[in-house]
Coordinates of C-alpha atoms in Angstrom, one line a residue:
X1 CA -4.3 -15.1 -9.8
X2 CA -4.0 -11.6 -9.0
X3 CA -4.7 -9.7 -5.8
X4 CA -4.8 -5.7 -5.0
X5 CA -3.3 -5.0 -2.1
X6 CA -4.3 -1.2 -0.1
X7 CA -1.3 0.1 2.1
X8 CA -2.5 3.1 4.2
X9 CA -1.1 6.7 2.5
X10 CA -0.1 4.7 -0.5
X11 CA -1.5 3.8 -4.0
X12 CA -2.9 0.4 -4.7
X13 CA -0.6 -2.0 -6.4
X14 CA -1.5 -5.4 -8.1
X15 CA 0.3 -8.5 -7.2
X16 CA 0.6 -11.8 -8.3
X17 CA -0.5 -15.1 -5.5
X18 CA -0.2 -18.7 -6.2
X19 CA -3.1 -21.3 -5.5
X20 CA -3.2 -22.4 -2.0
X21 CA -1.6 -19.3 -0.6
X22 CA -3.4 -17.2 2.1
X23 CA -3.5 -13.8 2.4
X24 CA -1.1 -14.0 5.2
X25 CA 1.2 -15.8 3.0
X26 CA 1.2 -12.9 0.4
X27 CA 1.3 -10.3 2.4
X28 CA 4.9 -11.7 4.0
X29 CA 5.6 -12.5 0.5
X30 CA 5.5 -8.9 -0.3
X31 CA 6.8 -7.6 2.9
X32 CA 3.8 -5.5 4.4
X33 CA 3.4 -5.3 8.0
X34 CA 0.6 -6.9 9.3
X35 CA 0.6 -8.0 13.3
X36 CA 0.6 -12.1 13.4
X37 CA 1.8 -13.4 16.9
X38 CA 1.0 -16.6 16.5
X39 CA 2.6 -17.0 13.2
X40 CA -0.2 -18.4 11.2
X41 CA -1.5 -20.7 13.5
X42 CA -5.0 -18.7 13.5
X43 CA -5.0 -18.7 17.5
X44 CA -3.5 -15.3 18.0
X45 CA -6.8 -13.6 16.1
X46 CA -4.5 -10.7 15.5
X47 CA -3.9 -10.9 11.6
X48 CA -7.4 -9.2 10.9
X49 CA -7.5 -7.4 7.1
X50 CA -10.3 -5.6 5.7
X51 CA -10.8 -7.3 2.4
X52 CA -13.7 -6.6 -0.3
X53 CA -14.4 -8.9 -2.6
X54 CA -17.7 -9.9 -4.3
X55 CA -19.8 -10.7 -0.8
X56 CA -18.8 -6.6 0.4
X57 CA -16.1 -5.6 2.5
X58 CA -15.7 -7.1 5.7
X59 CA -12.8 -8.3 7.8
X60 CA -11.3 -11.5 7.8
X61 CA -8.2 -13.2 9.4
X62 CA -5.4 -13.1 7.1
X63 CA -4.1 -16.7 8.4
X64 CA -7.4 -18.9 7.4
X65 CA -8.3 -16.5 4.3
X66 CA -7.5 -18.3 0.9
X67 CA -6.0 -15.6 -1.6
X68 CA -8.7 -15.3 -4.4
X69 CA -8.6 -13.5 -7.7
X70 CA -9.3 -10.0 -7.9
X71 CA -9.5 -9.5 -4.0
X72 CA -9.1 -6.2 -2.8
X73 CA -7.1 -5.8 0.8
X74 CA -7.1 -3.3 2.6
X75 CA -4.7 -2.9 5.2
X76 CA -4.2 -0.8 8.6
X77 CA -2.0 2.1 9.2
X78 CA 0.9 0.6 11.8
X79 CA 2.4 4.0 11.5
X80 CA -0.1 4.2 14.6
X81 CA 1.6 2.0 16.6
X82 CA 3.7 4.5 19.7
X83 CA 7.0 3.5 19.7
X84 CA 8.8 4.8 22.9
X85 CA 11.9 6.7 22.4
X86 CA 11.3 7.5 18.8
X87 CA 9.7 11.1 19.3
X88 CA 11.3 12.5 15.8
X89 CA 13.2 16.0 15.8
X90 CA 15.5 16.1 18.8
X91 CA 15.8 20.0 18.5
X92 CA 19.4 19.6 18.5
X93 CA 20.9 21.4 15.7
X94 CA 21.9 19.6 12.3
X95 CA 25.4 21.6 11.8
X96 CA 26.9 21.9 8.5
X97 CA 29.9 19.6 7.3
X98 CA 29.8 17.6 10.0
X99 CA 29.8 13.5 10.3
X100 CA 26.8 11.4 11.7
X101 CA 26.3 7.7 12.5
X102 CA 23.0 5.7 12.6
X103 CA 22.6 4.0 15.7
X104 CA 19.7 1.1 15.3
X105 CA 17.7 -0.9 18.1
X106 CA 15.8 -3.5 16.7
X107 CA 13.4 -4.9 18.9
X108 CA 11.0 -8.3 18.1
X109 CA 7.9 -5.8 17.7
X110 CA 9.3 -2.2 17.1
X111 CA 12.3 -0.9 16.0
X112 CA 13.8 2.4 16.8
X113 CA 16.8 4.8 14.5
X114 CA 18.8 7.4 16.0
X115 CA 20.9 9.6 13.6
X116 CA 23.6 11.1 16.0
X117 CA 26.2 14.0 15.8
X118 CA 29.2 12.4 16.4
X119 CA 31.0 15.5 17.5
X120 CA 28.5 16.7 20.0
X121 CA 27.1 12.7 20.3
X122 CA 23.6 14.0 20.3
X123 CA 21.0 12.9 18.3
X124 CA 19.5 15.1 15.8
X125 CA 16.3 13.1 14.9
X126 CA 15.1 9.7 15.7
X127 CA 12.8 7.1 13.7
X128 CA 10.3 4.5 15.1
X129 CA 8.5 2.0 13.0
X130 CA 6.7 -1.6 13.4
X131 CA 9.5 -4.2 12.7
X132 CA 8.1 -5.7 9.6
X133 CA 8.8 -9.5 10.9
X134 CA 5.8 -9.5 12.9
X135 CA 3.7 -10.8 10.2
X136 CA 6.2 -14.1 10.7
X137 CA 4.9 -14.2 14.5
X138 CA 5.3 -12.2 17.7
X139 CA 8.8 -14.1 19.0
X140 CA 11.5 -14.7 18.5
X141 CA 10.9 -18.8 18.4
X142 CA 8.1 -18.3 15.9
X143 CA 10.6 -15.6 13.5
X144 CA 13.2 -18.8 14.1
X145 CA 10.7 -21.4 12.5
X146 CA 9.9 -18.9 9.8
X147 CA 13.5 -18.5 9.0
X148 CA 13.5 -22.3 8.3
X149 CA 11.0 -22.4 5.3
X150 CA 12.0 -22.0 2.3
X151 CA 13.8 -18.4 1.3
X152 CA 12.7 -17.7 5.1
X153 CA 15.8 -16.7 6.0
X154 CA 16.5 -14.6 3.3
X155 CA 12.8 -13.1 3.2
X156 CA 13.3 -11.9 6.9
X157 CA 16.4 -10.9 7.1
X158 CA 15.7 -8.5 3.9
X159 CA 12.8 -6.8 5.7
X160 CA 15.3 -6.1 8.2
X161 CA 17.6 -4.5 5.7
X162 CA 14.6 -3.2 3.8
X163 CA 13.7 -1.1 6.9
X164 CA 17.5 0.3 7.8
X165 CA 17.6 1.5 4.4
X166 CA 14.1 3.0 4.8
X167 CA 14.7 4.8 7.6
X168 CA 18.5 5.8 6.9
X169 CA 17.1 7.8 3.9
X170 CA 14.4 9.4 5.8
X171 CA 16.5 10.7 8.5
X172 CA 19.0 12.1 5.9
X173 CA 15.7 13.8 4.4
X174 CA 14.4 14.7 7.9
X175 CA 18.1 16.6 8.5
X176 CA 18.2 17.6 5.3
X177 CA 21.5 15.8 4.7
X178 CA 23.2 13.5 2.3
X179 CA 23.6 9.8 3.5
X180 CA 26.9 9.9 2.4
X181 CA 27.4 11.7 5.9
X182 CA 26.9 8.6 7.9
X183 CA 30.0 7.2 8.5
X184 CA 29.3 5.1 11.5
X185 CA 27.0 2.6 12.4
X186 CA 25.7 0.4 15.7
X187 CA 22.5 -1.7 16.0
X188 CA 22.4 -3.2 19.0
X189 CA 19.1 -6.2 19.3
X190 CA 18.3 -9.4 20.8
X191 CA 20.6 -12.5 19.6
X192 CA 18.2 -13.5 17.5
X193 CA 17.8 -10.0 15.7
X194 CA 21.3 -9.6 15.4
X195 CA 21.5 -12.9 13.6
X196 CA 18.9 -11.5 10.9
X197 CA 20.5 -8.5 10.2
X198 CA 23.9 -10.3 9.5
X199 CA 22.2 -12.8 7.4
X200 CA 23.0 -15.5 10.2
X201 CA 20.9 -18.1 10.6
X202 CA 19.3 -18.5 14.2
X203 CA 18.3 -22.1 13.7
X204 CA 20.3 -23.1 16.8
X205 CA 19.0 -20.3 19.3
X206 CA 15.9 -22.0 19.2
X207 CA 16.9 -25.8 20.1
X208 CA 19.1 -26.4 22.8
X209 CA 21.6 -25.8 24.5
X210 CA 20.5 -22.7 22.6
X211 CA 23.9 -21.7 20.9
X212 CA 24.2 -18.4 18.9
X213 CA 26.5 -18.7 15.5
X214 CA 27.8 -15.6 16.7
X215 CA 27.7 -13.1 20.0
X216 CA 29.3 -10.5 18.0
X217 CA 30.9 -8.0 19.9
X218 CA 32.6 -6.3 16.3
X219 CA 32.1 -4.3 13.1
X220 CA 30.4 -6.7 10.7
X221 CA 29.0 -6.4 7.5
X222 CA 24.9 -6.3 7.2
X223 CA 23.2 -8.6 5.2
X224 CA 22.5 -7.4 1.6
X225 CA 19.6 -8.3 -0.1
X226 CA 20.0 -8.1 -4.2
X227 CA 17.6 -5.3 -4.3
X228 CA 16.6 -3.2 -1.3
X229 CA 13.6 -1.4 -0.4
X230 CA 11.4 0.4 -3.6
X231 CA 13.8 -2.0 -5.9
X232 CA 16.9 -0.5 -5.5
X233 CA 20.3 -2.5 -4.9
X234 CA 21.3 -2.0 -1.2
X235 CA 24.1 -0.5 -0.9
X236 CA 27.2 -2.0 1.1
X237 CA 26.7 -1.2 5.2
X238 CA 29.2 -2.8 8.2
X239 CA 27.3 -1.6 11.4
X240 CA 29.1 -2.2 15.3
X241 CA 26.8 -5.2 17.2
X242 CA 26.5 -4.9 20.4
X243 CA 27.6 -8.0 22.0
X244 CA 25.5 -10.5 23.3
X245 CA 25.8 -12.7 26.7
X246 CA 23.9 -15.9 25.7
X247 CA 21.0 -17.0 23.2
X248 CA 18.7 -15.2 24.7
X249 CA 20.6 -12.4 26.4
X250 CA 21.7 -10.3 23.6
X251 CA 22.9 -6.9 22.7
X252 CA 19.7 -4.9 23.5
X253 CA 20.5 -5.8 27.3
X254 CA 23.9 -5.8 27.1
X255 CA 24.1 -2.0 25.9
X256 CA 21.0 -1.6 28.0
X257 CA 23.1 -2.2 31.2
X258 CA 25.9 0.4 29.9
X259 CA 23.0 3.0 29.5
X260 CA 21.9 1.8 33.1
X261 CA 25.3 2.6 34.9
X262 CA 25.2 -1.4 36.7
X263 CA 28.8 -1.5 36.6
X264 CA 29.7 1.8 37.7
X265 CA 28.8 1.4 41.3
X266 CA 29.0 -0.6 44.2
X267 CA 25.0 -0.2 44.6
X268 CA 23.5 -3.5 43.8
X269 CA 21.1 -2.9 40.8
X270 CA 18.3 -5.0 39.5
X271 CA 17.5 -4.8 35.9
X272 CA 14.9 -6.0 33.7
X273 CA 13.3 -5.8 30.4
X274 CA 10.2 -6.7 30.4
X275 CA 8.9 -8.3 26.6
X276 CA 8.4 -11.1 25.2
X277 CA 11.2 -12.8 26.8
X278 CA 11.9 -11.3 30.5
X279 CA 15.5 -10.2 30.4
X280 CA 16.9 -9.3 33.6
X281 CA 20.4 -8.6 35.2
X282 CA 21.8 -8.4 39.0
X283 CA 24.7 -6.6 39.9
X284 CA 27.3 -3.7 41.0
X285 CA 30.9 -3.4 39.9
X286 CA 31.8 -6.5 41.1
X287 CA 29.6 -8.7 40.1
X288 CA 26.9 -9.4 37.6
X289 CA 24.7 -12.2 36.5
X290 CA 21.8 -12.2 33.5
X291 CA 19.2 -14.4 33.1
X292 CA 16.3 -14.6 30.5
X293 CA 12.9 -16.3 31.5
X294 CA 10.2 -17.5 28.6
X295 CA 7.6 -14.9 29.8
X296 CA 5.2 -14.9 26.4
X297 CA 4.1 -11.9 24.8
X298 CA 1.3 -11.7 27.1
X299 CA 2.7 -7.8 28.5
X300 CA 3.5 -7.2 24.4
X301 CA -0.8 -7.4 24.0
X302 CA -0.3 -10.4 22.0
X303 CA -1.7 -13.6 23.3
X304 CA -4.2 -11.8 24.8
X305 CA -8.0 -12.3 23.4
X306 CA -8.1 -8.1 22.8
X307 CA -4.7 -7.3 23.3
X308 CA -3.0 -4.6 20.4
X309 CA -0.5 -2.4 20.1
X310 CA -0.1 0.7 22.2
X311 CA -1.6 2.8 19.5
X312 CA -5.0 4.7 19.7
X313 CA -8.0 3.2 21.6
X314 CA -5.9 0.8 23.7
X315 CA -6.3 1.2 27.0
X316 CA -3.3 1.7 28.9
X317 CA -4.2 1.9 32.5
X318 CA -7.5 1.2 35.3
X319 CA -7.9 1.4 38.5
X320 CA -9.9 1.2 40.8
X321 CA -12.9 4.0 41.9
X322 CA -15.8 3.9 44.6
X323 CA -18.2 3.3 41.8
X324 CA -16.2 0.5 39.6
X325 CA -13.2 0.8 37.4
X326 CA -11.9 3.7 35.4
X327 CA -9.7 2.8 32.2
X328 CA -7.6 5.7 30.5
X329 CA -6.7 4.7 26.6
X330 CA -3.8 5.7 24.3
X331 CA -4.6 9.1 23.1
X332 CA -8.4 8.7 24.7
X333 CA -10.3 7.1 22.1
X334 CA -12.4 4.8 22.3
X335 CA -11.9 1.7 23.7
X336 CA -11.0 -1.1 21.1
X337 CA -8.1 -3.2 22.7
X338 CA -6.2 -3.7 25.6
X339 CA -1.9 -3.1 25.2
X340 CA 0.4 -4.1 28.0
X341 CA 0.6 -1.5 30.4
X342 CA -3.4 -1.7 30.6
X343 CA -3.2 -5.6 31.2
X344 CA -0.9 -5.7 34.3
X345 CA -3.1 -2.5 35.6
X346 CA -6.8 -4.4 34.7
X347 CA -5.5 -7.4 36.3
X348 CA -4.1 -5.5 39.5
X349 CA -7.6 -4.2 40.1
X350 CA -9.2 -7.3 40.0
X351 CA -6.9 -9.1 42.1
X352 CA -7.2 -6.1 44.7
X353 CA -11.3 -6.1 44.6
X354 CA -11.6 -9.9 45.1
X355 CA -13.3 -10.3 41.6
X356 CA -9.8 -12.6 41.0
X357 CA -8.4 -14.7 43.8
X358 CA -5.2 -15.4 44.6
X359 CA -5.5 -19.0 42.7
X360 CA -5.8 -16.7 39.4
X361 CA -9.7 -18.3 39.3
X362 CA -11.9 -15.1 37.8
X363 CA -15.2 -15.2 40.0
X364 CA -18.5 -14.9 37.5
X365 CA -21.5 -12.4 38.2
X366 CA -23.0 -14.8 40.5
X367 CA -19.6 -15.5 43.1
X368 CA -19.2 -11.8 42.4
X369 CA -22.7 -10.5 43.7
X370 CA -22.0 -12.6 47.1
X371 CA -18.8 -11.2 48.0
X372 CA -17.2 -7.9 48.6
X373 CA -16.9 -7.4 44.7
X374 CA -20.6 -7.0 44.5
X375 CA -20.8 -3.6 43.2
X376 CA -18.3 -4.9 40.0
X377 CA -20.7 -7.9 39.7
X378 CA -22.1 -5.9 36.3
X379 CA -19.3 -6.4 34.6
X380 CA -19.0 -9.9 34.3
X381 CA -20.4 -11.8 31.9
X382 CA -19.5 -14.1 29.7
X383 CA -17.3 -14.2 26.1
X384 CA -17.3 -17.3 24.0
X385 CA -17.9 -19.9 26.6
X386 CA -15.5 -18.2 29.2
X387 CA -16.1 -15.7 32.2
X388 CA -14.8 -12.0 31.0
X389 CA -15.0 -9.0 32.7
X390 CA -15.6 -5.7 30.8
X391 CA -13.2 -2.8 31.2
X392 CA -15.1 -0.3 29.8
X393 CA -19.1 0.8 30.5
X394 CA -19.3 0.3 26.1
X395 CA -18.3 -3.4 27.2
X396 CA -16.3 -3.4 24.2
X397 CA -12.6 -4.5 25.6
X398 CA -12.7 -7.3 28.3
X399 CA -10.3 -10.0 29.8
X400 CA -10.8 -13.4 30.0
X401 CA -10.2 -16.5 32.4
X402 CA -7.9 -17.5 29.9
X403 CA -6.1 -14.2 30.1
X404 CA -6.2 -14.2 33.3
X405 CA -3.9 -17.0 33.7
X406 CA -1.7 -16.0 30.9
X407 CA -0.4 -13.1 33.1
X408 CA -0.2 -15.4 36.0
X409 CA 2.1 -17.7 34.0
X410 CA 4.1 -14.5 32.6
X411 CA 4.8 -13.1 35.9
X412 CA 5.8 -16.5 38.0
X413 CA 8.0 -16.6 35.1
X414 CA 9.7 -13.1 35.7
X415 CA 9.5 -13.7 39.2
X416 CA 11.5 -16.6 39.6
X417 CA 13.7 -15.4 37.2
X418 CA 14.3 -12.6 40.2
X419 CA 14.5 -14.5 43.0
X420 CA 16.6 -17.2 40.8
X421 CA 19.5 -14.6 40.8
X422 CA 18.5 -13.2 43.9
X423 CA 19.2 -16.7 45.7
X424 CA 22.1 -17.5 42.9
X425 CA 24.2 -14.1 44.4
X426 CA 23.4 -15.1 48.0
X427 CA 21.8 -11.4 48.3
X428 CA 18.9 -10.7 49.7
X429 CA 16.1 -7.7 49.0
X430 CA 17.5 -5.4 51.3
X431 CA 20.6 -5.7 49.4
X432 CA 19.0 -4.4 46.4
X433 CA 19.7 -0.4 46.0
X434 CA 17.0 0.1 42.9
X435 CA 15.0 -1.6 40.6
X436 CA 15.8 -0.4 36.9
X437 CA 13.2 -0.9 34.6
X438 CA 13.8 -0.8 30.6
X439 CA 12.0 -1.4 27.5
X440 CA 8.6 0.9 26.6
X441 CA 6.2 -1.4 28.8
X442 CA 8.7 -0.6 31.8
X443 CA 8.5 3.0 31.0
X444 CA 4.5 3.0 31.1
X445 CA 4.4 -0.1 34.0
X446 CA 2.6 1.4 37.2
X447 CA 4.7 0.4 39.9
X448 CA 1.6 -0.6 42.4
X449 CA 0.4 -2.6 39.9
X450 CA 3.7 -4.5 39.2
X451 CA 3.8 -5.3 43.2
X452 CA 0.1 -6.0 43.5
X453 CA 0.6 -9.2 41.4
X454 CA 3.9 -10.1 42.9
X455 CA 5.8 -9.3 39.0
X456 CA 8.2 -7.5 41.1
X457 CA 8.6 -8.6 44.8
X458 CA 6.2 -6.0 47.1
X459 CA 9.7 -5.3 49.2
X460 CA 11.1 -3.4 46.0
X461 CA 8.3 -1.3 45.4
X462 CA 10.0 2.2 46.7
X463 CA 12.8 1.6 44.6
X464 CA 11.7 1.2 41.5
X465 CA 12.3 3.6 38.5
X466 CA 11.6 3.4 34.6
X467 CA 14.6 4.0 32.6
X468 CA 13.1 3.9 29.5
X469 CA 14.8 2.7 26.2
X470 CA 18.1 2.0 27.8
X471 CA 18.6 -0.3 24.5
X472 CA 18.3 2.7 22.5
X473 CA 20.4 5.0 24.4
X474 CA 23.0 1.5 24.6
X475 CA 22.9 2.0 20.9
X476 CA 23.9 5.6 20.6
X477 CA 26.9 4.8 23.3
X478 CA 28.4 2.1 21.0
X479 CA 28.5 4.7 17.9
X480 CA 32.0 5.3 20.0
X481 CA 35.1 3.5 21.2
X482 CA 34.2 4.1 24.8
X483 CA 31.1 2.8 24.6
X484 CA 32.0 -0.4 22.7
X485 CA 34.4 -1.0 25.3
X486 CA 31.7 -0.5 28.4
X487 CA 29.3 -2.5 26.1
X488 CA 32.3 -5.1 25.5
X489 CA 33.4 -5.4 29.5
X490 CA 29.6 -5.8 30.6
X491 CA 29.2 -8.8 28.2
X492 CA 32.2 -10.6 29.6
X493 CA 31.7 -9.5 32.9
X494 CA 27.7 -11.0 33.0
X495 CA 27.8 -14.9 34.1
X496 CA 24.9 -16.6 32.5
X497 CA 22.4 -18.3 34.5
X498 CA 20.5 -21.4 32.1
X499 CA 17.2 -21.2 33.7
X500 CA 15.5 -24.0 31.8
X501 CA 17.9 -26.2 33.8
X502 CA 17.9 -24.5 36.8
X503 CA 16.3 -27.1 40.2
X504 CA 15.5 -23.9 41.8
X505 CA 13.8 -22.0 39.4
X506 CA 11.4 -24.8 38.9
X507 CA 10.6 -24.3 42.4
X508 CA 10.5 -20.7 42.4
X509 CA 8.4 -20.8 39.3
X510 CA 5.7 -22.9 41.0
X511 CA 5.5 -20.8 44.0
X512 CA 5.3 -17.7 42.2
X513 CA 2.0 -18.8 40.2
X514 CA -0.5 -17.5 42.9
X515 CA -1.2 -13.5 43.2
X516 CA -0.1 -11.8 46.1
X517 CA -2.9 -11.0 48.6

């Protein structure tokens, strides 16, 4: 059978499906980018395509939509997607004859390309995109299974390549230089990612005791796909990976913690990534431990009933007013999801206003109109058998119970993780100079919000301060030998603490659950 699929700025193209297959199935076949957390399972909502066939057009879930002759899909423009720390030209200069290198940070959801001066180590441009594995799922666990299909491995690890190549040729064009000019190359990622774009397989990262093939640390050659992206043969690329400190503390936080200065100083710093998995580090020049806790992708917008993207019409941020709740979105449209920064806010307010107690239980319009929370009693109702309450006065974007709980479960999570370490270095809060927070949802997290919940312990909340793509800036530091060393020392320096085995993160995790009051 025979399908036409509808990328966004680019002409329609024919391609072939076999019976049985979805649309989801072609569409990773073929490589587009199409947002599917939950990996097929038809939970996540997410994978939604406008398709017309001979019923109209209409929507449709990807994941439970057999492919059919002659459908047309139509698919949405991820080039909408903000990716922080990719914000183009630099404004630095592009200087004639000189060398460059391609520093890479490949995240689970976005991935972000530097092309650096390596005289003046600036960079001259920079290149964000959607990492096309997110049609595979929205973590790491779910890219892992993927890998073990049949030609999974090799499917996603050529996307990976696909998209180096991609954007290697349109910084070049951007700078208006030959790639023959980059001579240098680092990609610093999570374990996992860094396995993919090696042409490792991460099989054993996902079962324990969680062992990586490889925690890198060296020059290595990237995994070459027979043809690259638009059909033509990849040409040969060794790249510097950062060096990872477990299975599921990898390079990104590695070269993150180099960008953050922890080992510079005798202050004691805290660091974490906030993402799918919550990363985090504690530590001065003497010391360091790293940890990583199974948060979900619940601050990512995925899980989440209406979570997207930060791209335009989610809503980024709420708070409270005298007359209800005010929601600011991504660029102010209109309100049409709900992306992390928005979700740790929404769920602040309501924890502050009563309308969710500290069990996590979500009051309905009823409770609500008895109780201090009266005047927010309008904007409860009720979403496919569960209590939501509406962000916006369109009610268009709401949160669920169900929501609700999957934040409580992602912050007792990064919480423990905290106070894991905390009680691991025999520190206390007071011994904590700052709070260092990395990764685009850190950049956009409001602080009082963070607290409010108890994601970061209330005692911190004066000294904490967004970094912002430390993994990014890590990146550009390994282009050169000092950095790989810094990158190298941290790595070796960085004791690993297993939480999954850990007695007294168990505990932790179970006190943590409730919101602070």
């Amino acid at each position: 059978m025979e399908l036409t699929i509808v990328p966004p700025r680019e002409s329609a193209r024919r391609i072939e499906a076999r019976g049985g297959q979805t649309l989801l199935d072609v569409l990773q076949q073929t490589g587009e980018t199409v947002f599917a957390p939950c990996g097929g399972a038809g939970t996540c909502g997410r994978c939604k395509v406008l398709v017309r066939d001979a019923e109209g057009v209409h929507y449709c879930l990807a994941c439970q939509t057999p492919a059919a002759d002659g459908l047309h899909v139509l698919l949405e423009d991820t080039a909408n997607v903000h990716v922080e720390g990719a914000d183009g030209a630099t404004g630095a200069p592009v200087r004639q004859g000189a060398d460059f290198g391609l520093a890479v940070d490949i995240g689970t959801t976005t991935m972000v390309f530097f092309l650096v001066d390596l005289e003046t180590r600036t960079a001259v441009e920079t290149l964000g995109k959607v990492n096309p594995q997110v049609a595979f799922g929205g973590d790491v666990i779910a890219r892992i299974d993927a890998a073990d299909a049949p030609g999974g491995l090799a499917t996603l690890c050529g996307l990976l390549r696909d998209s180096i190549d991609e954007a290697e040729r349109a910084l070049c064009a951007a700078a208006g230089i030959s790639r023959a000019r980059i001579v240098r190359r680092s990609i610093v990622g999570n374990t996992t990612m860094e396995h993919f774009a090696t042409g490792l397989n991460p099989h054993s990262i996902g079962v324990s005791p969680f062992t990586p093939l490889s925690l890198f640390g060296s020059e290595t050659a990237l995994y070459a796909p027979e043809g690259g992206a638009g059909g033509q043969a990849a040409p040969e690329l060794r790249a510097f990976l950062a060096p990872a400190a477990a299975g599921y503390v990898g390079g990104d936080i590695t070269a993150g913690l180099v960008a953050s200065g922890m080992r510079e100083g005798d202050e004691m710093q805290l660091f974490i990534d906030i993402g799918t998995n919550g990363e985090m580090a504690l530590g001065n020049r003497e010391r360091a431990i790293c940890c990583a806790t199974a948060a979900g992708p619940a601050f990512e917008g995925a899980s989440i009933t209406l979570g997207i993207p930060a791209m335009p019409g989610a809503v980024s941020a709420a708070r409270l007013t005298a007359d209800g709740l005010e929601v600011e979105t991504v660029d102010g449209a209109p309100a049409v999801g709900i992306c992390g920064s928005g979700l740790l806010d929404a769920v602040a307010c309501l924890v502050k206003a009563g309308v969710v107690d500290e069990t996590g239980y979500l009051l309905d319009a009823d409770e609500a109109a008895e109780g201090p929370c009266a005047h927010l009693a309008g904007r409860i109702g009720e979403e496919a058998g569960q209590t939501a309450f509406y962000l916006d006065d369109e009610r268009r974007v709401y949160l669920t119970q169900t929501d609700v709980r999957k934040v409580q479960l992602a912050k007792a999570a990064i919480r423990a993780g905290i106070d894991t370490m905390v009680a691991e270095m025999g520190v206390s809060y007071a011994d904590i100079g700052h709070v260092a927070l990395a990764g685009g949802f850190g950049m956009h997290l409001n602080p009082a919000s963070a607290t409010a919940i108890g994601l970061i312990p209330p005692a911190l909340d004066d000294r904490i301060r967004a970094l912002g793509n430390t993994a990014g800036a890590g990146a550009v530091r390994c282009l050169f030998e000092d950095g790989q060393a810094a990158v190298a020392e941290v790595a070796r320096a960085c004791t690993y603490l297993e939480l999954s085995t850990s007695a007294t993160f168990n505990e932790l995790y179970v006190e943590n659950m409730g919101f602070e009051e």
